[in-house]
Every structure is written in C-alpha cells, then in structure tokens.
CSV table of C-alpha atoms in Angstrom, one decimal:
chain,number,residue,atom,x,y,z
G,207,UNK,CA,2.5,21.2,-8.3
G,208,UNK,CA,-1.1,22.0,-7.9
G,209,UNK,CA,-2.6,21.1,-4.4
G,210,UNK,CA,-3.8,17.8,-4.2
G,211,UNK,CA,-6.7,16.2,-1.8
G,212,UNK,CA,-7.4,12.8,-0.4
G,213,UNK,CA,-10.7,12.8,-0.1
G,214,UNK,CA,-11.6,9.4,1.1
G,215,UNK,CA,-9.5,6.0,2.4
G,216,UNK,CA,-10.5,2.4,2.1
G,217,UNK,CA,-8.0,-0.6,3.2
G,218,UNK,CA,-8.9,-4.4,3.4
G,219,UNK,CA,-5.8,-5.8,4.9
G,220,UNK,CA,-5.2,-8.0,7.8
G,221,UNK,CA,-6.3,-5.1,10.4
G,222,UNK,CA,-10.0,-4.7,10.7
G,223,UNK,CA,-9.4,-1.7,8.7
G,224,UNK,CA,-13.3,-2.0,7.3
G,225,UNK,CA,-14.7,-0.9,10.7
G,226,UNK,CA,-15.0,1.7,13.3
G,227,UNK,CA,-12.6,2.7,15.5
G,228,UNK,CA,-9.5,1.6,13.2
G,229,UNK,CA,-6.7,3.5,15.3
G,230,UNK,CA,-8.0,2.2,18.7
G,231,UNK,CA,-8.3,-1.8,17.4
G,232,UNK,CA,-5.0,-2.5,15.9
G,233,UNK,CA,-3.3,-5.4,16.9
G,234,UNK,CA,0.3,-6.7,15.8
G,235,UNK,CA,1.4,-9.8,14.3
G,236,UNK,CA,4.9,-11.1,14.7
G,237,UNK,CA,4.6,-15.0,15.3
G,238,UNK,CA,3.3,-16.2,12.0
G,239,UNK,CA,5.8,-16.0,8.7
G,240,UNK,CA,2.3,-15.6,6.6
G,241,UNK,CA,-1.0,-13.5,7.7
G,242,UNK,CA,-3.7,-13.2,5.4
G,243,UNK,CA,-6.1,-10.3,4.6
G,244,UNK,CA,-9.4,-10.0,6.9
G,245,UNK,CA,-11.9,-10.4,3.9
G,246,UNK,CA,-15.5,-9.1,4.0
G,247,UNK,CA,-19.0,-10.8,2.8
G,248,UNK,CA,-18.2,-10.2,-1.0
G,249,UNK,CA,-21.5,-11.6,-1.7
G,250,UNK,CA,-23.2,-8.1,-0.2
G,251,UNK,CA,-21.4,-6.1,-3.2
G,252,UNK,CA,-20.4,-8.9,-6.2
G,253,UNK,CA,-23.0,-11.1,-7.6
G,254,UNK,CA,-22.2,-15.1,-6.8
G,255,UNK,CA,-21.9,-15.7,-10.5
G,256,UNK,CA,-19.0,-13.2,-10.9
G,257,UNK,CA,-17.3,-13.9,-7.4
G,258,UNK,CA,-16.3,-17.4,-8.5
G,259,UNK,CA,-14.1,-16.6,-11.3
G,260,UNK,CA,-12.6,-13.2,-9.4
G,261,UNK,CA,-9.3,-13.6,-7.8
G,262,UNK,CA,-8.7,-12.4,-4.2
G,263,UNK,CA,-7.0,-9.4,-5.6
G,264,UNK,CA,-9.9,-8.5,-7.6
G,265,UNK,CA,-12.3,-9.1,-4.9
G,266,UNK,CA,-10.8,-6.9,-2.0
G,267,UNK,CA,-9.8,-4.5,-5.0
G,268,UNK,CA,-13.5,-4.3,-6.0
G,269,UNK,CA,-14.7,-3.7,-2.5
G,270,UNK,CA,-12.0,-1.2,-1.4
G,271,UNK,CA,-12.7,0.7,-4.0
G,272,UNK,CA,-16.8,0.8,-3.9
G,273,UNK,CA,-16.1,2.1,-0.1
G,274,UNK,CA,-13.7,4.7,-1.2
G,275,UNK,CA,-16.0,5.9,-4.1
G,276,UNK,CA,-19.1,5.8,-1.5
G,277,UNK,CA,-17.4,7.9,1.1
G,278,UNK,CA,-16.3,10.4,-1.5
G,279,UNK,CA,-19.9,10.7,-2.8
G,280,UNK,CA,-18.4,10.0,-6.2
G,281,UNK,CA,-20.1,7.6,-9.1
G,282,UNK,CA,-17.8,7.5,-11.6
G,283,UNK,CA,-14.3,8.7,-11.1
G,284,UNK,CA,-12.4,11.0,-14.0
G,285,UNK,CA,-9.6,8.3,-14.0
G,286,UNK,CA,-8.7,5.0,-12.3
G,287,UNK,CA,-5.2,4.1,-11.7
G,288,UNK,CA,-3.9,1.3,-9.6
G,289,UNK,CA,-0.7,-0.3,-7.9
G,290,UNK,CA,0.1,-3.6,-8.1
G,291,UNK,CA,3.6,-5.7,-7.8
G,292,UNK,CA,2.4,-8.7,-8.5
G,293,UNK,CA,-1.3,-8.7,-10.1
G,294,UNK,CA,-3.1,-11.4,-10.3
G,295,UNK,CA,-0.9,-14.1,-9.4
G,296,UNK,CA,-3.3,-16.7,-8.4
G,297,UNK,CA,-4.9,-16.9,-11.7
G,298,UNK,CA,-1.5,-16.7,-12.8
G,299,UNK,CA,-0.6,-20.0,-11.1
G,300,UNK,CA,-3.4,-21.0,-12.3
G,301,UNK,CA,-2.4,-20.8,-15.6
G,302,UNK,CA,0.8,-22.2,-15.4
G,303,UNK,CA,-0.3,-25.4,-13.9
G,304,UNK,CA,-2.5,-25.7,-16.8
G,305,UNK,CA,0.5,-25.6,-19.5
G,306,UNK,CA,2.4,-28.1,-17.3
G,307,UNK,CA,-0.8,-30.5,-16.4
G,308,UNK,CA,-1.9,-30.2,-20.3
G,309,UNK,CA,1.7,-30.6,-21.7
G,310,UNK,CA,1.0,-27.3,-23.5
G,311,UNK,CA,-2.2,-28.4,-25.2
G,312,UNK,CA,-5.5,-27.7,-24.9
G,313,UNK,CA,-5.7,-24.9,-22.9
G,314,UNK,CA,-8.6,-22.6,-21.7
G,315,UNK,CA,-7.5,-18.7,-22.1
G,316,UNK,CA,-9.4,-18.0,-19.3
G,317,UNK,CA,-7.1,-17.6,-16.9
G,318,UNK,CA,-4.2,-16.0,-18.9
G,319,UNK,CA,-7.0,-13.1,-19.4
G,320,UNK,CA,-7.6,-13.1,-15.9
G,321,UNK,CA,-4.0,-13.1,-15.0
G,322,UNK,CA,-2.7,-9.5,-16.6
G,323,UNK,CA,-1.7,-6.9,-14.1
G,324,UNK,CA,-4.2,-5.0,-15.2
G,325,UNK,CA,-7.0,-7.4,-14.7
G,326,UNK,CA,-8.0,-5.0,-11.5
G,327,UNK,CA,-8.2,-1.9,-12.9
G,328,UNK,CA,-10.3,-2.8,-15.7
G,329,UNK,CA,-12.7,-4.6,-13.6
G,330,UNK,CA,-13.3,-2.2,-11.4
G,331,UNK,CA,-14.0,0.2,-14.8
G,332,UNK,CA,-16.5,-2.9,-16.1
G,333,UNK,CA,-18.5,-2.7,-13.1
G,334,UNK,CA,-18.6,1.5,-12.5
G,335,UNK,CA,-19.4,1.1,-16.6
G,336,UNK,CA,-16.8,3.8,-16.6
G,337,UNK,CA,-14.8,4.3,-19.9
G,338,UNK,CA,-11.8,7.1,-18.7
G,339,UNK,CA,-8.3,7.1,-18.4
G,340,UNK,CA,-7.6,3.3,-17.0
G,341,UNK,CA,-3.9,2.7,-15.8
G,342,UNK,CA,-1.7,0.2,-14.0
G,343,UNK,CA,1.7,0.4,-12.5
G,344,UNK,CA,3.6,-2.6,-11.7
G,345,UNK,CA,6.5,-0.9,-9.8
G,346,UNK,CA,7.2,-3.5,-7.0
G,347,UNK,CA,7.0,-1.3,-3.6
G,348,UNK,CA,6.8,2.2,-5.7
G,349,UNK,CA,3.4,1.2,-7.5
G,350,UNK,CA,1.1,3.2,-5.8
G,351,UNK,CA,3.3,6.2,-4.9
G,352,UNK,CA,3.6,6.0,-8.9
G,353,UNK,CA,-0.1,6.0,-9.2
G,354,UNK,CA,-0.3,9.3,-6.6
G,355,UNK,CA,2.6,11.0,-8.9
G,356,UNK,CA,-0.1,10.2,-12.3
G,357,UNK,CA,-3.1,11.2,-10.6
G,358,UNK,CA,-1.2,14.4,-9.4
G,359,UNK,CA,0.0,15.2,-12.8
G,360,UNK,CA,-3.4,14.4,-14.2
G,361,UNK,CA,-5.0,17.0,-12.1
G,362,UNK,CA,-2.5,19.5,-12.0
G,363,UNK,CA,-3.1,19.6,-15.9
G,364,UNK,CA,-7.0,19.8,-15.9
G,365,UNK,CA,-7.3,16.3,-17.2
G,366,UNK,CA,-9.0,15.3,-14.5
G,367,UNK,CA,-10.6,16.6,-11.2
G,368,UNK,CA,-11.6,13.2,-8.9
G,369,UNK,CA,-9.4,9.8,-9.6
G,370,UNK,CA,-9.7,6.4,-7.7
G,371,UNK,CA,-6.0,5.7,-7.3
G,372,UNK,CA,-5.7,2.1,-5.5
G,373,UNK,CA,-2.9,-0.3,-4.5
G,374,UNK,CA,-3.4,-4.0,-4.3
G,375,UNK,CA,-1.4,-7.4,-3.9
G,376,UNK,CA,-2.6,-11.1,-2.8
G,377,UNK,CA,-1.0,-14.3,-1.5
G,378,UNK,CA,-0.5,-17.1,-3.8
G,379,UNK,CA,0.2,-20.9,-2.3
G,380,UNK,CA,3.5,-21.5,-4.8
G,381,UNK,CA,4.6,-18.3,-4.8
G,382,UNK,CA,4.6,-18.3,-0.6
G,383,UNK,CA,6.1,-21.5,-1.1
G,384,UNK,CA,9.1,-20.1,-3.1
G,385,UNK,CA,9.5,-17.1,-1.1
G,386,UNK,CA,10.2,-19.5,1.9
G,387,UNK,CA,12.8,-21.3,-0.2
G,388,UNK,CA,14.8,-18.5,-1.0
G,389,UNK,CA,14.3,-16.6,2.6
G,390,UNK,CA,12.5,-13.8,1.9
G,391,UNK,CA,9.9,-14.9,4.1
G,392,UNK,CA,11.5,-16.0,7.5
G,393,UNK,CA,12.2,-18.9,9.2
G,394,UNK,CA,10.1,-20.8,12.0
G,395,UNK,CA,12.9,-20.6,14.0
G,396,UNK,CA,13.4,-16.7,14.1
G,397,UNK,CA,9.7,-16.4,15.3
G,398,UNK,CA,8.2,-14.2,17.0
G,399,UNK,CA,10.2,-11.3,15.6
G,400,UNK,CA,10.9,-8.2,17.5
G,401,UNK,CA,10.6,-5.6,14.2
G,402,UNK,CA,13.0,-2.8,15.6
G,403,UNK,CA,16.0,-4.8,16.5
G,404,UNK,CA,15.7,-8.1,14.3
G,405,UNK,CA,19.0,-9.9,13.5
G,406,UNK,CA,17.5,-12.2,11.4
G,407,UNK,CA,16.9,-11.5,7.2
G,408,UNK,CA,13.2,-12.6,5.8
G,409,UNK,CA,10.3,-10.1,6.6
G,410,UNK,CA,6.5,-11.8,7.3
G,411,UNK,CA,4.5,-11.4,4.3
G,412,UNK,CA,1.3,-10.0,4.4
G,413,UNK,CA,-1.8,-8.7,1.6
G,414,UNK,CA,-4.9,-5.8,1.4
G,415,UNK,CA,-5.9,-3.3,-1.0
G,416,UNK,CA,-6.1,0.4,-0.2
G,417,UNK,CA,-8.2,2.5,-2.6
G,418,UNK,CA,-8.0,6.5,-2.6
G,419,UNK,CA,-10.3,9.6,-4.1
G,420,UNK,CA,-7.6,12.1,-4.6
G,421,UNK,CA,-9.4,15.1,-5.8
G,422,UNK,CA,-8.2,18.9,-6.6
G,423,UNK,CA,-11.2,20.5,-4.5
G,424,UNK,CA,-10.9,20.0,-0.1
G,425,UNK,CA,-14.3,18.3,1.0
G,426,UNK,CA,-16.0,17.6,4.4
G,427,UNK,CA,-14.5,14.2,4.4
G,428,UNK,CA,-11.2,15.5,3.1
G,429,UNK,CA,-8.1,13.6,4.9
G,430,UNK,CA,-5.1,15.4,4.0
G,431,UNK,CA,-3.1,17.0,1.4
G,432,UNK,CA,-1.1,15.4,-1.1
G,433,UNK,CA,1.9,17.5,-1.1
G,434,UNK,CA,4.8,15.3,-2.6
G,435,UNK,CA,6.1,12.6,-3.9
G,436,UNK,CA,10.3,11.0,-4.3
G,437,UNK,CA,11.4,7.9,-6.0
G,438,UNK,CA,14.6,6.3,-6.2
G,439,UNK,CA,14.9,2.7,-7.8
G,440,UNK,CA,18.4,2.4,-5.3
G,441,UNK,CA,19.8,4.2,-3.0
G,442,UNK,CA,23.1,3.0,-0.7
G,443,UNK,CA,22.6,2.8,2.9
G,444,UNK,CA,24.7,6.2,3.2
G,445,UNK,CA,22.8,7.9,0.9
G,446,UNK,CA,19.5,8.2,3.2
G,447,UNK,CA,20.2,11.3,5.2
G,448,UNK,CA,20.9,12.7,1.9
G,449,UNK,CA,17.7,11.4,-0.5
G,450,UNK,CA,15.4,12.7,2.4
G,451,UNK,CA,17.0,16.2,3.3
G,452,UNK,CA,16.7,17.1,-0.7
G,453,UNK,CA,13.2,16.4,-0.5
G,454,UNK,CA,12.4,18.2,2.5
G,455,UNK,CA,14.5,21.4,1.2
G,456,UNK,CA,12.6,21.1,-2.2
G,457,UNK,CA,9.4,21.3,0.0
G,458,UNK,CA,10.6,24.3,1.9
G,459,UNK,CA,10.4,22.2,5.3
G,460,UNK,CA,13.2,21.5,7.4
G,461,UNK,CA,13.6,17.7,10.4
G,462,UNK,CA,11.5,20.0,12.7
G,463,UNK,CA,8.7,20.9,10.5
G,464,UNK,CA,7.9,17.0,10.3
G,465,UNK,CA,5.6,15.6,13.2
G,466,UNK,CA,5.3,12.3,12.5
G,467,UNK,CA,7.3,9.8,10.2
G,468,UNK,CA,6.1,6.3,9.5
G,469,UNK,CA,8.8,4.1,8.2
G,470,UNK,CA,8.4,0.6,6.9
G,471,UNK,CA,10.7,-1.9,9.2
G,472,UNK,CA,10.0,-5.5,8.0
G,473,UNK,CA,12.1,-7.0,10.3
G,474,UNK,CA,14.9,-7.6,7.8
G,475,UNK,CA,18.0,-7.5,9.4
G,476,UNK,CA,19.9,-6.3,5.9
G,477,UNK,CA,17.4,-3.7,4.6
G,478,UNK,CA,16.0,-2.1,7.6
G,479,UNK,CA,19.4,-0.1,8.1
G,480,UNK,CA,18.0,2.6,5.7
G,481,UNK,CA,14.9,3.2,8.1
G,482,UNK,CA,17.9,3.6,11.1
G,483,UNK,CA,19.2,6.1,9.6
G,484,UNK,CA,16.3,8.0,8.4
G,485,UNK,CA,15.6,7.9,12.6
G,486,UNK,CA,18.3,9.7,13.3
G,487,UNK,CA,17.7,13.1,10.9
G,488,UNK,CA,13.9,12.9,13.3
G,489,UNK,CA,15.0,13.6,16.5
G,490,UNK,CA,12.4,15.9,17.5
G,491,UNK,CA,9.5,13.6,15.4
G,492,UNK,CA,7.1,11.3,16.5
G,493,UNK,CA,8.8,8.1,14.6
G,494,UNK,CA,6.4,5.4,14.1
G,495,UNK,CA,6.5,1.8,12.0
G,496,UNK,CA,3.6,-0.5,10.7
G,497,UNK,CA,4.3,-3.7,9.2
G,498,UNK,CA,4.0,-5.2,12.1
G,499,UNK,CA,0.3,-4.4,11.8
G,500,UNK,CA,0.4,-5.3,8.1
G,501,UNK,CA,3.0,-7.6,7.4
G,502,UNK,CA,5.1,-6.9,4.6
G,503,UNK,CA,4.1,-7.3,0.6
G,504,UNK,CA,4.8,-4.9,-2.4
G,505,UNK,CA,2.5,-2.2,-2.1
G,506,UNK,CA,2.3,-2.0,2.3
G,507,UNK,CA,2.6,1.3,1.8
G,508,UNK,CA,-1.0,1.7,0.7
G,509,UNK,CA,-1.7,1.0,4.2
G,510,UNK,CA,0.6,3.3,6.0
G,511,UNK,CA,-0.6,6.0,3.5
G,512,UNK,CA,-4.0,4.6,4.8
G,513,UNK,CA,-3.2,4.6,8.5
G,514,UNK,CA,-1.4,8.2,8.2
G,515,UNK,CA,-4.7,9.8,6.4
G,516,UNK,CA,-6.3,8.8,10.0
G,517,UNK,CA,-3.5,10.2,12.3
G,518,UNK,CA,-4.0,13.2,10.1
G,519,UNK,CA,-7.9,13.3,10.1
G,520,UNK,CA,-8.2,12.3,13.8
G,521,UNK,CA,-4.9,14.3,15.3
G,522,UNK,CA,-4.2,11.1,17.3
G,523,UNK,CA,-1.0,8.4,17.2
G,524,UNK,CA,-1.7,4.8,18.0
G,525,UNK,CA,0.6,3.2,20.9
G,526,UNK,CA,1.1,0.4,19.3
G,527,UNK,CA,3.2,1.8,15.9
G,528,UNK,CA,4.8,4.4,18.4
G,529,UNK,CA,9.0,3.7,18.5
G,530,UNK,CA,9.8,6.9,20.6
G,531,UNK,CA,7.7,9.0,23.0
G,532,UNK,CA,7.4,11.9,21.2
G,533,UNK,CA,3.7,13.2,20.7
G,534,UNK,CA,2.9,16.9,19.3
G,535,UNK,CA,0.1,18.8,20.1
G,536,UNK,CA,-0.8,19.3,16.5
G,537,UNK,CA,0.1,16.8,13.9
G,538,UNK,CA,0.0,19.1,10.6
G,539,UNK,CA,3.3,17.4,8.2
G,540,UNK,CA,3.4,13.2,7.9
G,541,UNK,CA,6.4,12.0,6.0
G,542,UNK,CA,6.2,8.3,4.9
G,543,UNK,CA,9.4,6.2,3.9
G,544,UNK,CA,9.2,3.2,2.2
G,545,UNK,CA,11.1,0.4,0.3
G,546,UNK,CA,11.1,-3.3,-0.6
G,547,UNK,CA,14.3,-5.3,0.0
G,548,UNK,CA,16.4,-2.0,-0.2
G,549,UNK,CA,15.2,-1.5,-3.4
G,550,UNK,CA,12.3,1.2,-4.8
G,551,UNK,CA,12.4,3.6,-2.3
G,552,UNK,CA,9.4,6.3,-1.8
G,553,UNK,CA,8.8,9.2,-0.2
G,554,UNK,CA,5.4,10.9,0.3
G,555,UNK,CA,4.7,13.8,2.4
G,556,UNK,CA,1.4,14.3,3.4
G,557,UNK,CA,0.0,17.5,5.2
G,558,UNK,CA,-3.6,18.1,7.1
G,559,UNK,CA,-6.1,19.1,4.8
C-alpha cells in the first residue's frame, strides 16, 4: 500500500476542538448520560436561508470540512467520502412524525430527501460545486476507518491525489429517548462514571464531525502517516491479543515499536473487556482512552483519529487521557482500537509524517 498523508484535521465535537491549544484545554465529562457538540456561529460560513433547512449533522459536517479544506490549501478535493452511522436522523424523525401526524397523506418529500445517509456528502459537493467521486459509508463504528481504507485505495491507484474523507453523527430527541429505554445510554443512578473500572452497562452518548485531507504527497502541515487499516465485524473477547498481533506482524512492527495506543472505553461494563485485554499486549506503551472527552456515538473514532494526529504533530500526551505513566521521548507509531457495543472493531495505525 502506497504511503498515505493526513494533511490537515478538523473536529466539532463537545471539546473546543475549533480552537487553539486543543491538547492543553480538554476537559472530561462523566456526570451527564447526554453531551452535545460545542457548535460554532454557522452564520459566518452557511447563508441564513440554507442554515434553516440543514440538519445539525450537515451543519458541523459543512464547517469541519471548510476548515480541513482551508488548512490543506485545497479548493476542491479529487474525492469526498464520508462516515456516518446514523445520517441524518433528525430529518429522519422528522419524517416519520409526518407519516404518523398525516396518517400517511399528504406529505412534503422534503425531509425524506434530506434524510438519506448521504445527504452530507453531497452537500458538502453542492457547495465546493465539486462533481468527483462522492461516497458514503454507513458502517456503524467502522464508517470512517472504511472511508480511510477507500481513500487509501483511491490513491494508491492514481485515481486520486487529495480526498476530504469525514466522519459525522448527531443527537436526535426520540432516538436519545429510545436509547435510554433499552440501556444503551446509562442510568441516572450509575452517574458520574469512572470509565476505566465501570461495573455498570450503557456508555454516555456524545456527537461531532471530524473531516480529514489525506493526500499522497507530505506537506508543511502534514500530521502523520496513514499506514494501516483492520476491520472485523466480531471478534470474541479472546480473540483480541490475537486480531491485534496479526496486524502489527503484517506491519513489520512488534508491542514495543508502538508508543502510544488510544483505545475507546465507554464505560460499558460488558464491552470494554476487549480494550483490557488489548492493555495487556502494551506494557511498555503509553495507553491512553478518550471517550470520556468525547462521549460515545458511532463514529468517536473520528475524534481519537483527530486527537492522535495532534499527539503526533505536537510530540506531546495530554494528562487527562493518560491510564499508565508511561511517556516516550519520541512518539513516532500511534495504534488506535476501536469498536461499538463489541461489535465493528478497527484498527488504524498511524505513524509521524
């Protein structure tokens, strides 16, 4: 596989991730079962007219992106590919509570339009007026490491040399109210959470959008390398050590070679065994975890693919996602280990560009 370069990093999520300064100013959140995305002044980059019938998805999607296109000192990319687990579900509720309210009749299309997946991606094209390669993957917590792995191919072939590759997922009222029903999100009573040695099942649920250049030329603002990429849809708890050591030997990289690992505890009592184990094959590693910085939602790992281009760029470790003491000199290899519920598990490896 060709080398691969991030070449710029945009994130609205529920850090101050627009700003300065990110690594120094993150805060956590472990009392609330819901934390919404820190949202900017859309009305400095969307016109009025077209913010009112955007959902939020759209809006931080259309944002993140302008910011990663700007820093990458790219106008129109050679392909746009984005993440996304669950789309546009507002306009989607939308939408439903029109066929139940109208008893089927009647109904604006509006926001069924509005509600496909794919809604983001081709916005973002509309407004760039940019007519290439246009994809979505809806791949519950895999959908933007399955973005990477297409904008990897694309460039590895020659079909492409710069592609905005983004990951995106909002909050809906019903949906947050279901998700409470069935305990995915937790319970009043099990708050605050401690994220590394929870007892309880339910994660808290968070949103953002991260947006990515990945390029095949290293820049000035280049962030890291792209090296890799594994997916498994499931994987038993005993099968960890295993699903990570064959993609370390495929890379030619041994436990040691890695100096940091960010893995994605949600405070899940039942799923976060997998990240346990995956500890244990790092002993020599700076281990570090995130959701309690971002909450957790199908594509989180945009933003600890996000935070780890800044470790990378800026050779420093935040205390606050630190679980052991370890700290290296030189922080070269970042593996990131991700999954949703214990199912859809990704592994990217990224290395300083």
């Amino acid at each position: 596989m060709s080398t691969v370069y991030i070449n710029s990093a945009s994130c609205i999520s529920v850090q101050d991730t627009l700003n300065e300064n990110i690594l120094q100013n993150l805060k956590p959140e472990n009392s609330a079962k819901i934390i919404k995305a820190i949202e900017p002044n859309y009305k400095e980059f969307i016109p009025p007219a077209m913010i009112r019938r955007m959902s939020k998805t759209v809006k931080m999607s259309s944002v993140a992106s302008h910011y990663a296109l700007k820093e990458a000192g790219i106008e129109k990319p050679d392909a746009i590919i984005v993440g996304t687990g669950m789309g546009c579900s507002q306009d989607s509720e939308k939408f439903l509570k029109n066929v139940i309210d109208h008893h089927e009749e009647f109904l604006t299309p509006t926001f069924f339009i509005q509600s496909t997946h794919n809604t983001v991606a081709g916005q973002i094209a509309l407004g760039l007026q940019c007519h290439a390669y246009n994809f979505t993957y809806v791949n519950t917590s895999s959908s933007l490491e399955f973005s990477l792995l297409d904008a990897q191919l694309q460039i590895k072939d020659g079909e492409a040399e710069n592609i905005l590759v983004g990951a995106t997922d909002e909050q809906t009222d019903r949906t947050m109210e279901l998700y409470c029903l069935n305990n995915t999100i937790k319970k009043e009573s099990d708050l605050p959470v401690d994220y590394l040695h929870s007892t309880t099942k339910g994660v808290i649920w968070g949103e953002g959008a991260s947006f990515f250049v990945v390029g095949k030329d290293k820049t000035e603002n280049s962030y890291a390398k792209l090296t890799d990429i594994k997916i498994s849809n499931k994987l038993e708890s005993e099968e960890t050590s295993d699903f990570i050591q064959e993609f370390l030997t495929k890379n030619n990289l041994s436990a040691k070679d890695i100096d940091a690992v960010i893995l994605g505890f949600s405070s899940d009592a039942d799923s976060d065994i997998y990240y346990t184990k995956a500890m244990d094959l790092f002993p020599g590693s700076a281990l570090l975890y995130y959701k309690h910085l971002s909450g957790e939602f199908n594509t989180a790992s945009g933003f600890s693919t996000f935070i780890a281009c800044h470790i990378l760029k800026e050779q420093q470790i935040p205390e606050v996602m630190m679980i052991n003491a370890e700290k290296k000199q030189e922080i070269k290899n970042i593996l990131l280990y991700n999954h949703l519920a214990g199912d859809d598990h990704s592994l990217v490896l990224l290395e300083r560009a």
